[in-house]
Amino acid sequence: MKKFLIIFFIFFLFTTVYAKEENTLTIAYPVNAGPLNPHLYNPNQMYAQIMVYDSLVRYTADGIMPSLAESWNISDDGLVYTFRLRSAKFSDGSPVTAESIVMNFNAVMQNKARHSWIALVNMIESFSAKDEKTFILKLSKPYNLTLKELSIARPFRILAPSGFLDNKDTSKGIKAPVGSGPWKLIETKLGEYDIFERNEYYWGQKPKYKYVKVLVLPDANSRIIALETGKIDMLLGEGSFTIENFVRLSKSKDIAAYKSEPRVTNMIAFNTARNNTKDVNVRKAVIMAVNKENIIKYILLNQEIRAEHIFNPELEYCNTGIIPYEYNINKANALLENAGWKKKGLYREKDGRILSIDMHYIGIDPKQKAIAEIIQADLIKAGIKLNLIAEESTIFYSLQANGSFDMIFNKTWGPPFDPGTFTGSMRKPAHADYQAQSGLKEKTYIDKIIGELLISDNNVFIAEKYHEILNILHNEAVYLPISYELDLALIRKDKVKNFQFGNMVSEFMLHILEPAND
Amino acid sequence: MIKYIVKRLLLIIPIMLAVSFIVFTVLRLGPVDPAQAYLLNSRIPPTEEALKVTRAELGLDKPFFTQYALWLKGAVKLDFGLSYMTKRDAFGDLMYYFPTTLKITFLAMIIVIIVSIPLGILGAVKKDSTADKLVKLFSFIGVSTPSFWFGFLLIYVFSLKLNILPPFGLDSISSWIMPVLTLGLMSSAINTRITRTSFLEHINNRSVWYFKVNGMKRHSIMGKYVLKNSMLPVITSLGMHFGELIGGAVVVEVLFALPGVGRYVVSSITNHDYPVIQCFMILMTGVFIIVNLIIDIIYVYLNPKIKYGA
């Protein structure tokens, strides 16, 4: 009998472990998920915040969809949002109530200065629970990006009351990461892995996998090797692998390679208030002298789409019909010649000053470096001396923020921030776009109409104003758009099926994946 | 000798104080505001309001000497503050990551000793033979091979092609093989050269001829005289390799995804995470002082003529 029990126990243990393996999706990420505070930033990783916590509404390519709020209505003056909550539960089994939403909004607004980059935070006047299932949000202005900004990865995600510290101040930390999303974080081993378990109380379609194990693999090559050796089932997320590896593995019979719709625009911003880039003719000449086709073909290996505009024309309000500058080296030369930049030797000069421009890039980013080198070679043909300056990443971003650049790499923020929130941020001095535009005589006017369009409910007016802003930025040649970047994913065909990209940057949609052998 | 060791141990205090002040000052001379670095790493535009809140939260709004005094007060109690990025105890996290790095470093050190000393002696004893040429070739290749490249080569062969060793992680004993070999290669190659040269120097010493003339057996000469004396520069070099191996561990930890201190500190440097950098510098100063002291004590054992503090 004793022997039988031992055998039974070993068999039970084996089958449990085996079942856990079978039910586990393994992926990799460069760092641990963090303590998963839904209202804070680093070291909390956005993909994990989205996995564990829900927001009131959800952003999709087809518009805003219900999430914790089943329905909502907006008052005629656009100032009062009334959300009707669904019958949902947190992963600890407690119900999601309007009171719990109020607790979360209180915590976010207590730490308002930290979130000042989100315009909505500055427009929230009050919020309250009308009854157990009705949450009311009042604004000071009728801000038309309210629902979009409520849907982003942070800070408006909802933590269960049991997850709060006694002082209810999440800026000081949380007790436990308890959310209502499809997953809950059950184990973290620093520098090694995080394990998420299916939230059995999830109100939506339950995940097919019981566990998600996220291995911490900081090196991009190690991540690729992990995929090739079958140690992980899929790879996705910004910078998870190089384009070269994507192209190579897309030919593999074991791996399925996926590309999303265009997400963000990679571009170069000119500083209109500094040195030689103050001259609009110089900016236009640079745009016309750069052969983007070479960049797309040889650097981006045709895995990104050539961009002609700041925002992808497929985005709402962005199909403006503005005719882009063509690639024409002769026109670029003629423009500079007429503007008084005369060629002396290799480079042009005006009033004894060489036509020289400083361009900054992140030194460890091979893509930026290669693009910068192609641009440098192109500009010599127009007599422009481009000085390439490699920067450490933090210094690079601080140069963007304080305007210490002639030309600098820049990108939009992707969905759901484009075009609205990104355009709104052009008014903040801490943003590269504000600095780039600061030399324009129309800057005050641009900021004014951005303010107007964000609080309008008239679609025709909004479209007109976007057209006006984008037209000014085009005529003043403030940006050199390079490419529309896509999200890429590599999946092991023998392990996973039903892959789909998320609607937002860092939304991994792991809950809809299924084991391939199911 | 004991007096000397006590004196050396007491010296740790002023050295640590000086190092802490220099590190604290130099970090703050950098062009980057850590509050801005934190916001930018969190992908938040550093607005004035956000910067103000973050500076207050990180204690960067206080005068420099107040910041140093507060930090020092905590540091003597091993409270080096919270990491700016992870908001976790910097000392606790370093202690969490340190054992892995120490294990790899010590295992790599053992590889260096096992490989370099016999090879160096072989090269010296069989000077100009095929064996010596092979030893030289090994040294030459080892010194010229970047460790990350060698690591990738091992992964390519043993994980991707043969599938016999795990490409990353620390799940089993076999997980240690590739990281330790990667880390130990360059130091083994350098140390082989040093051992060979040092051994040759002593073989050709006139006293060896004297021993031979007096009829002493070859293996006694080699063991009692040449080996012991030629080990002095080798031991010095091993002490230096210890630092080199801890530094090199960063590459190995990133490549093989090992939860070690090197990877943690490098990301802290990138993120301008002062509390972690400060804590690491203090710890490493302590480790180096102790390693050097051990080396000095081994000197006395190898050469009793060396007297300290006389």
Coordinates of C-alpha atoms in Angstrom, one line a residue, chain A:
Chain A
M1 CA 0.0 0.0 0.0
K2 CA 2.8 2.3 1.0
K3 CA 4.6 1.6 -2.3
F4 CA 1.5 2.1 -4.3
L5 CA 1.0 5.5 -2.6
I6 CA 4.6 6.6 -3.4
I7 CA 4.2 5.5 -7.0
F8 CA 0.9 7.3 -7.2
F9 CA 2.4 10.5 -5.7
I10 CA 5.4 10.4 -8.1
F11 CA 3.0 9.9 -11.0
F12 CA 0.8 12.8 -9.8
L13 CA 3.8 15.1 -9.4
F14 CA 5.1 14.2 -12.9
T15 CA 1.7 14.8 -14.6
T16 CA 1.3 18.1 -12.7
V17 CA 4.7 19.4 -13.8
Y18 CA 4.1 18.1 -17.3
A19 CA 0.7 19.7 -17.5
K20 CA 2.2 23.0 -16.3
E21 CA 4.8 22.9 -19.1
E22 CA 2.1 22.1 -21.6
N23 CA -0.1 25.0 -20.4
T24 CA 2.7 27.5 -20.4
L25 CA 3.5 30.1 -23.0
T26 CA 7.1 31.1 -22.8
I27 CA 8.3 34.5 -24.1
A28 CA 11.3 36.7 -23.4
Y29 CA 11.7 40.4 -22.5
P30 CA 14.8 42.4 -21.7
V31 CA 13.9 43.2 -18.0
N32 CA 11.6 42.0 -15.3
A33 CA 8.0 43.1 -15.3
G34 CA 8.6 45.2 -12.1
P35 CA 6.3 45.6 -9.1
L36 CA 3.4 46.3 -11.4
N37 CA 2.1 49.5 -10.0
P38 CA -0.6 50.5 -12.5
H39 CA -0.2 54.2 -11.8
L40 CA 3.6 54.5 -12.2
Y41 CA 6.2 54.2 -14.8
N42 CA 9.6 52.5 -14.7
P43 CA 10.4 49.8 -13.6
N44 CA 6.8 48.8 -14.3
Q45 CA 6.7 47.4 -17.8
M46 CA 3.8 48.5 -20.0
Y47 CA 3.1 45.1 -21.6
A48 CA 2.6 43.6 -18.1
Q49 CA 0.5 46.5 -16.8
I50 CA -1.8 45.9 -19.7
M51 CA -1.9 42.1 -19.0
V52 CA -2.8 42.6 -15.3
Y53 CA -5.0 45.7 -15.2
D54 CA -8.0 47.0 -17.2
S55 CA -8.8 50.5 -18.0
L56 CA -12.3 51.9 -18.2
V57 CA -12.3 51.7 -22.0
R58 CA -10.1 50.0 -24.6
Y59 CA -8.5 51.5 -27.7
T60 CA -8.8 49.6 -30.9
A61 CA -8.2 50.4 -34.6
D62 CA -12.0 50.6 -35.0
G63 CA -12.4 53.1 -32.2
I64 CA -12.9 53.1 -28.5
M65 CA -14.5 49.9 -27.2
P66 CA -15.9 48.9 -23.7
S67 CA -13.6 47.4 -21.1
L68 CA -14.5 47.8 -17.4
A69 CA -17.1 50.3 -18.5
E70 CA -19.8 48.5 -20.4
S71 CA -21.2 51.7 -21.8
W72 CA -20.8 55.5 -21.4
N73 CA -22.4 58.7 -22.4
I74 CA -21.0 62.2 -22.7
S75 CA -23.0 65.3 -21.8
D76 CA -23.8 67.7 -24.6
D77 CA -21.3 70.2 -23.5
G78 CA -18.6 67.5 -23.5
L79 CA -17.8 68.0 -19.8
V80 CA -19.4 65.1 -18.1
Y81 CA -18.6 61.5 -18.8
T82 CA -20.9 58.9 -17.2
F83 CA -19.5 55.4 -17.2
R84 CA -21.7 52.3 -16.6
L85 CA -19.5 49.5 -15.2
R86 CA -19.9 45.9 -16.1
S87 CA -20.1 43.1 -13.5
A88 CA -16.4 42.3 -13.3
K89 CA -14.2 41.0 -10.6
F90 CA -10.6 41.5 -9.6
S91 CA -8.3 38.5 -9.5
D92 CA -8.9 38.3 -5.7
G93 CA -12.6 37.8 -6.3
S94 CA -13.7 41.2 -5.1
P95 CA -16.1 43.1 -7.3
V96 CA -15.1 46.1 -9.5
T97 CA -17.2 49.0 -8.2
A98 CA -17.5 52.7 -8.9
E99 CA -15.9 53.2 -5.5
S100 CA -12.8 51.3 -6.5
I101 CA -12.5 53.4 -9.7
V102 CA -12.7 56.5 -7.5
M103 CA -9.9 55.2 -5.3
N104 CA -7.7 54.7 -8.4
F105 CA -8.5 58.2 -9.8
N106 CA -7.8 59.7 -6.4
A107 CA -4.4 58.0 -6.3
V108 CA -3.5 59.2 -9.9
M109 CA -4.6 62.7 -9.2
Q110 CA -2.7 62.9 -5.9
N111 CA 0.4 62.4 -8.0
K112 CA -0.8 64.8 -10.8
A113 CA 2.5 66.6 -11.4
R114 CA 4.1 63.2 -12.4
H115 CA 1.4 62.7 -15.1
S116 CA 1.4 66.3 -16.4
W117 CA 2.5 65.1 -19.8
I118 CA -1.1 63.7 -20.3
A119 CA -3.4 66.7 -21.1
L120 CA -6.4 64.9 -19.6
V121 CA -4.8 65.0 -16.1
N122 CA -4.9 68.7 -16.2
M123 CA -8.5 68.9 -17.3
I124 CA -10.1 66.5 -14.7
E125 CA -12.1 68.7 -12.4
S126 CA -13.8 66.0 -10.3
F127 CA -14.9 62.4 -10.2
S128 CA -17.4 60.4 -8.1
A129 CA -19.3 57.2 -7.7
K130 CA -23.0 57.9 -8.4
D131 CA -23.9 54.3 -7.4
E132 CA -22.1 51.0 -7.2
K133 CA -21.9 50.7 -11.0
T134 CA -21.9 54.3 -12.2
F135 CA -18.7 56.4 -12.3
I136 CA -18.8 60.1 -13.2
L137 CA -15.9 62.1 -14.5
K138 CA -16.2 65.9 -14.9
L139 CA -13.8 67.9 -16.9
S140 CA -12.9 71.6 -17.0
K141 CA -12.8 71.6 -20.8
P142 CA -14.5 69.4 -23.4
Y143 CA -11.3 67.5 -24.2
N144 CA -11.9 65.2 -27.2
L145 CA -9.0 62.8 -26.5
T146 CA -10.5 61.8 -23.1
L147 CA -11.4 58.3 -23.9
K148 CA -8.2 57.6 -25.8
E149 CA -6.1 58.8 -22.9
L150 CA -8.1 56.8 -20.4
S151 CA -7.2 53.7 -22.5
I152 CA -3.4 54.0 -22.4
A153 CA -1.1 51.6 -20.5
R154 CA -0.8 53.9 -17.5
P155 CA -1.7 55.7 -15.3
F156 CA -5.5 55.2 -15.6
R157 CA -5.6 51.5 -14.9
I158 CA -7.6 50.0 -12.1
L159 CA -6.0 48.4 -9.0
A160 CA -8.2 46.4 -6.6
P161 CA -8.8 48.0 -3.2
S162 CA -6.9 45.1 -1.6
G163 CA -3.8 46.1 -3.6
F164 CA -3.6 49.5 -2.1
L165 CA -1.3 50.4 0.9
D166 CA -3.1 51.7 4.0
N167 CA -2.4 55.3 3.0
K168 CA -4.0 54.7 -0.4
D169 CA -1.2 56.6 -2.1
T170 CA 0.1 54.4 -5.0
S171 CA 3.0 56.9 -5.6
K172 CA 4.5 55.3 -2.5
G173 CA 4.0 51.7 -3.8
I174 CA 1.3 49.1 -3.7
K175 CA 0.6 46.1 -1.5
A176 CA 0.0 43.6 -4.3
P177 CA -0.6 43.7 -8.1
V178 CA -4.3 42.8 -8.1
G179 CA -6.1 43.7 -11.2
S180 CA -9.1 42.6 -13.3
G181 CA -7.2 41.9 -16.5
P182 CA -6.7 38.4 -18.1
W183 CA -3.6 37.6 -16.1
K184 CA -2.2 37.9 -12.6
L185 CA 1.5 38.0 -11.6
I186 CA 2.3 35.0 -9.4
E187 CA 6.0 34.9 -9.3
T188 CA 9.0 37.0 -10.0
K189 CA 12.7 36.0 -9.9
L190 CA 14.9 39.0 -10.3
G191 CA 17.0 38.9 -13.5
E192 CA 15.5 35.5 -14.4
Y193 CA 11.8 35.4 -15.1
D194 CA 8.2 36.5 -14.2
I195 CA 5.3 34.1 -14.2
F196 CA 1.7 35.1 -14.9
E197 CA -1.3 32.9 -14.2
R198 CA -4.7 33.1 -15.9
N199 CA -7.1 35.2 -13.9
E200 CA -10.0 32.8 -13.5
Y201 CA -12.3 35.8 -12.6
Y202 CA -11.5 37.6 -15.9
W203 CA -14.7 39.0 -17.4
G204 CA -13.7 38.6 -21.0
Q205 CA -12.7 35.5 -23.0
K206 CA -10.5 33.4 -20.8
P207 CA -6.9 32.8 -21.9
K208 CA -6.2 29.4 -23.4
Y209 CA -2.8 29.2 -21.7
K210 CA -2.8 28.7 -17.9
Y211 CA 0.6 30.3 -17.5
V212 CA 2.8 32.8 -19.2
K213 CA 6.5 32.6 -18.3
V214 CA 8.5 35.7 -19.3
L215 CA 12.3 35.0 -19.3
V216 CA 14.5 37.9 -18.7
L217 CA 16.9 38.0 -21.7
P218 CA 18.6 41.4 -22.0
D219 CA 20.6 40.6 -25.2
A220 CA 18.8 40.7 -28.6
N221 CA 21.0 37.9 -30.0
S222 CA 20.3 35.7 -26.9
R223 CA 16.6 36.2 -27.5
I224 CA 16.9 35.0 -31.1
I225 CA 18.9 32.0 -30.1
A226 CA 16.3 31.2 -27.4
L227 CA 13.6 31.2 -30.1
E228 CA 15.7 29.2 -32.6
T229 CA 16.5 26.5 -29.9
G230 CA 12.8 26.3 -28.9
K231 CA 13.5 27.7 -25.4
I232 CA 10.8 30.4 -26.0
D233 CA 7.7 30.2 -28.1
M234 CA 7.6 33.7 -29.5
L235 CA 9.3 37.1 -29.6
L236 CA 7.7 40.5 -30.0
G237 CA 7.9 44.0 -28.7
E238 CA 10.0 47.0 -29.7
G239 CA 13.7 46.2 -30.2
S240 CA 13.2 42.5 -29.4
F241 CA 15.3 41.5 -32.4
T242 CA 17.1 43.1 -35.3
I243 CA 15.5 43.6 -38.8
E244 CA 18.3 41.3 -40.2
N245 CA 17.2 38.5 -37.9
F246 CA 13.6 39.1 -38.7
V247 CA 14.3 38.8 -42.5
R248 CA 16.5 35.7 -41.9
L249 CA 13.9 33.9 -39.7
S250 CA 11.0 34.7 -41.9
K251 CA 12.5 32.2 -44.3
S252 CA 12.6 29.5 -41.7
K253 CA 10.0 26.7 -42.0
D254 CA 9.6 26.5 -38.2
I255 CA 8.9 30.2 -37.6
A256 CA 6.0 32.4 -38.6
A257 CA 6.9 36.1 -39.1
Y258 CA 4.2 38.7 -38.7
K259 CA 4.2 42.4 -39.5
S260 CA 1.7 44.8 -38.1
E261 CA 0.1 47.9 -39.7
P262 CA 2.3 51.0 -39.7
R263 CA 2.7 52.1 -36.1
V264 CA 5.0 55.1 -35.6
T265 CA 6.7 57.5 -37.9
N266 CA 10.5 57.7 -37.8
M267 CA 11.7 61.1 -38.8
I268 CA 14.4 63.7 -38.3
A269 CA 13.5 67.0 -36.8
F270 CA 15.2 70.3 -37.8
N271 CA 15.8 73.0 -35.2
T272 CA 14.2 76.1 -36.8
A273 CA 15.8 78.3 -34.1
R274 CA 19.4 77.3 -34.3
N275 CA 22.5 77.7 -36.6
N276 CA 22.1 76.9 -40.3
T277 CA 18.9 75.0 -39.9
K278 CA 17.2 78.3 -39.1
D279 CA 17.2 78.9 -42.9
V280 CA 14.1 77.3 -44.4
N281 CA 15.9 76.8 -47.8
V282 CA 18.6 74.7 -46.1
R283 CA 15.9 72.6 -44.5
K284 CA 14.1 72.1 -47.8
A285 CA 17.3 71.3 -49.6
V286 CA 18.2 68.6 -47.0
I287 CA 14.8 67.0 -47.4
M288 CA 15.1 67.0 -51.2
A289 CA 18.7 65.7 -51.2
V290 CA 18.0 62.6 -49.1
N291 CA 17.3 59.5 -51.1
K292 CA 14.9 57.6 -48.8
E293 CA 14.6 54.7 -51.2
N294 CA 18.2 53.7 -50.3
I295 CA 17.4 53.9 -46.6
I296 CA 14.3 51.7 -47.0
K297 CA 16.0 49.2 -49.2
Y298 CA 19.5 48.9 -47.7
I299 CA 19.1 49.8 -44.1
L300 CA 15.5 48.9 -43.3
L301 CA 15.6 45.9 -45.7
N302 CA 12.1 46.9 -47.0
Q303 CA 10.6 46.0 -43.6
E304 CA 9.4 49.6 -43.0
I305 CA 7.3 51.8 -45.3
R306 CA 8.7 54.9 -46.9
A307 CA 7.2 57.9 -45.1
E308 CA 6.4 61.2 -46.7
H309 CA 4.4 62.8 -43.9
I310 CA 4.7 63.3 -40.1
F311 CA 1.6 61.1 -39.6
N312 CA 0.6 58.1 -41.6
P313 CA -2.2 59.4 -43.9
E314 CA -4.4 56.5 -42.9
L315 CA -4.7 58.0 -39.4
E316 CA -7.8 60.0 -38.6
Y317 CA -7.5 63.6 -39.8
C318 CA -4.2 62.9 -41.4
N319 CA -5.1 62.3 -45.0
T320 CA -4.4 66.0 -45.9
G321 CA -3.5 65.6 -49.5
I322 CA -0.3 67.7 -48.9
I323 CA 2.2 67.0 -51.7
P324 CA 5.5 65.8 -50.3
Y325 CA 8.9 67.2 -51.3
E326 CA 10.4 65.1 -54.1
Y327 CA 13.9 63.6 -54.0
N328 CA 15.7 65.9 -56.5
I329 CA 19.4 66.7 -55.9
N330 CA 19.4 69.3 -58.7
K331 CA 16.5 71.2 -57.2
A332 CA 18.2 71.0 -53.8
N333 CA 21.4 72.5 -55.3
A334 CA 19.5 75.2 -57.2
L335 CA 17.6 76.2 -54.0
L336 CA 20.8 76.6 -52.0
E337 CA 22.5 78.4 -54.9
N338 CA 19.6 80.9 -55.1
A339 CA 19.6 81.3 -51.3
G340 CA 23.2 82.5 -51.5
W341 CA 24.9 79.3 -50.4
K342 CA 27.8 79.2 -52.9
K343 CA 29.9 76.1 -53.5
K344 CA 33.6 76.4 -52.5
G345 CA 35.3 73.1 -52.8
L346 CA 33.3 70.2 -51.4
Y347 CA 30.9 72.4 -49.3
R348 CA 28.8 75.5 -49.7
E349 CA 29.5 78.8 -47.9
K350 CA 27.6 82.0 -47.2
D351 CA 29.1 85.1 -45.6
G352 CA 32.2 83.1 -44.8
R353 CA 30.3 80.4 -43.0
I354 CA 30.4 76.8 -44.1
L355 CA 27.0 75.1 -44.6
S356 CA 27.6 72.7 -41.7
I357 CA 24.9 70.9 -39.7
D358 CA 25.2 68.8 -36.5
M359 CA 23.1 65.7 -36.4
H360 CA 22.7 63.6 -33.2
Y361 CA 22.0 59.9 -32.9
I362 CA 22.0 57.3 -30.2
G363 CA 25.5 55.8 -30.5
I364 CA 24.5 52.2 -29.7
D365 CA 21.5 52.2 -32.2
P366 CA 22.9 50.6 -35.4
K367 CA 19.8 51.6 -37.3
Q368 CA 20.1 55.3 -36.5
K369 CA 23.8 55.2 -37.2
A370 CA 23.4 53.6 -40.6
I371 CA 20.6 56.0 -41.6
A372 CA 22.7 59.0 -40.5
E373 CA 25.6 57.8 -42.6
I374 CA 23.5 57.5 -45.7
I375 CA 22.1 61.0 -45.1
Q376 CA 25.6 62.4 -44.6
A377 CA 26.7 60.9 -47.9
D378 CA 23.6 62.2 -49.7
L379 CA 24.1 65.7 -48.3
I380 CA 27.7 66.0 -49.6
K381 CA 26.2 66.0 -53.1
A382 CA 24.3 69.2 -52.2
G383 CA 27.4 70.7 -50.6
I384 CA 26.2 70.3 -47.1
K385 CA 28.5 69.2 -44.4
L386 CA 26.7 66.9 -41.9
N387 CA 28.5 66.3 -38.6
L388 CA 27.4 63.1 -37.1
I389 CA 27.5 63.0 -33.3
A390 CA 26.9 59.8 -31.4
E391 CA 25.3 60.3 -28.0
E392 CA 24.6 58.2 -25.0
S393 CA 20.8 57.6 -24.9
T394 CA 20.0 59.7 -21.9
I395 CA 22.1 62.6 -23.2
F396 CA 20.4 62.2 -26.6
Y397 CA 16.9 62.6 -25.1
S398 CA 18.0 65.5 -23.0
L399 CA 19.3 67.2 -26.2
Q400 CA 15.8 66.6 -27.7
A401 CA 14.2 68.1 -24.6
N402 CA 16.3 71.2 -24.4
G403 CA 16.6 71.9 -28.1
S404 CA 20.4 71.5 -28.3
F405 CA 20.5 70.1 -31.8
D406 CA 20.4 71.2 -35.5
M407 CA 19.0 67.8 -36.7
I408 CA 18.0 64.9 -34.4
F409 CA 16.2 61.6 -34.8
N410 CA 12.6 61.8 -33.5
K411 CA 9.5 59.5 -33.7
T412 CA 5.8 59.8 -33.1
W413 CA 4.3 57.8 -30.2
G414 CA 2.1 55.4 -32.2
P415 CA -1.5 54.4 -31.4
P416 CA -3.5 55.6 -29.5
F417 CA -1.3 58.8 -29.2
D418 CA -1.2 59.7 -32.9
P419 CA -2.2 62.2 -34.0
G420 CA -4.0 63.8 -31.0
T421 CA -1.8 63.4 -27.9
F422 CA 1.4 63.7 -29.9
T423 CA 0.2 66.9 -31.5
G424 CA -0.9 68.2 -28.1
S425 CA 2.6 67.5 -26.7
M426 CA 4.1 69.8 -29.4
R427 CA 3.1 72.6 -27.0
K428 CA 5.3 71.4 -24.2
P429 CA 8.8 72.9 -24.1
A430 CA 10.2 69.5 -22.8
H431 CA 9.4 68.0 -26.1
A432 CA 11.7 67.8 -29.2
D433 CA 8.9 69.0 -31.5
Y434 CA 8.3 72.1 -29.4
Q435 CA 12.1 72.8 -29.6
A436 CA 12.2 72.0 -33.4
Q437 CA 9.3 74.4 -34.1
S438 CA 10.4 77.1 -31.7
G439 CA 12.0 79.2 -34.5
L440 CA 8.8 79.4 -36.6
K441 CA 7.0 82.8 -36.7
E442 CA 3.8 80.8 -36.6
K443 CA 4.7 78.8 -33.4
T444 CA 2.3 80.8 -31.2
Y445 CA -0.4 80.3 -33.7
I446 CA 0.3 76.6 -34.0
D447 CA 0.0 76.1 -30.2
K448 CA -3.2 78.1 -30.2
I449 CA -4.9 76.0 -32.8
I450 CA -3.7 72.8 -31.3
G451 CA -5.4 74.0 -28.1
E452 CA -8.6 74.7 -30.0
L453 CA -8.8 71.5 -31.9
L454 CA -8.3 69.3 -28.8
I455 CA -11.4 70.8 -27.2
S456 CA -13.6 70.8 -30.2
D457 CA -16.4 68.3 -30.9
N458 CA -16.8 69.5 -34.5
N459 CA -15.1 67.0 -36.8
V460 CA -14.9 69.3 -39.8
F461 CA -13.3 72.0 -37.7
I462 CA -10.8 69.5 -36.2
A463 CA -9.9 68.2 -39.7
E464 CA -9.4 71.8 -41.0
K465 CA -7.1 72.6 -38.1
Y466 CA -5.0 69.5 -38.5
H467 CA -4.6 70.3 -42.1
E468 CA -3.6 73.8 -41.3
I469 CA -1.0 72.7 -38.7
L470 CA 0.5 69.9 -40.9
N471 CA 0.6 72.3 -43.9
I472 CA 2.6 74.9 -41.9
L473 CA 5.0 72.2 -40.7
H474 CA 5.3 71.0 -44.3
N475 CA 5.8 74.4 -45.8
E476 CA 8.4 75.3 -43.2
A477 CA 10.1 72.0 -43.7
V478 CA 10.4 71.2 -40.0
Y479 CA 10.6 67.4 -40.4
L480 CA 12.3 64.9 -42.7
P481 CA 10.0 61.9 -42.5
I482 CA 11.9 58.6 -43.1
S483 CA 9.7 55.6 -42.5
Y484 CA 6.5 54.2 -41.0
E485 CA 7.7 51.6 -38.6
L486 CA 5.8 48.3 -38.1
D487 CA 5.6 46.0 -35.1
L488 CA 7.2 42.7 -35.9
A489 CA 6.7 39.3 -34.3
L490 CA 8.3 35.9 -34.6
I491 CA 6.3 32.8 -33.5
R492 CA 7.3 29.2 -33.4
K493 CA 4.7 27.4 -35.6
D494 CA 4.9 24.2 -33.7
K495 CA 4.0 25.9 -30.4
V496 CA 1.6 28.8 -30.9
K497 CA -1.3 29.7 -33.1
N498 CA -3.9 32.4 -33.4
F499 CA -1.4 35.3 -33.1
Q500 CA -2.7 38.8 -33.5
F501 CA -1.1 42.2 -32.9
G502 CA -2.4 44.4 -30.1
N503 CA -3.9 47.8 -30.9
M504 CA -1.5 49.8 -28.8
V505 CA 2.3 49.9 -28.5
S506 CA 3.2 47.2 -25.9
E507 CA -0.2 45.5 -26.0
F508 CA 0.8 41.8 -26.5
M509 CA -2.7 40.1 -26.6
L510 CA -1.3 36.9 -25.1
H511 CA -4.8 36.0 -23.8
I512 CA -6.0 35.1 -27.3
L513 CA -3.1 32.8 -28.2
E514 CA -3.6 29.1 -28.3
P515 CA -1.2 26.1 -28.2
A516 CA -0.6 25.0 -31.7
N517 CA -1.5 21.3 -30.9
D518 CA -4.9 22.2 -29.5

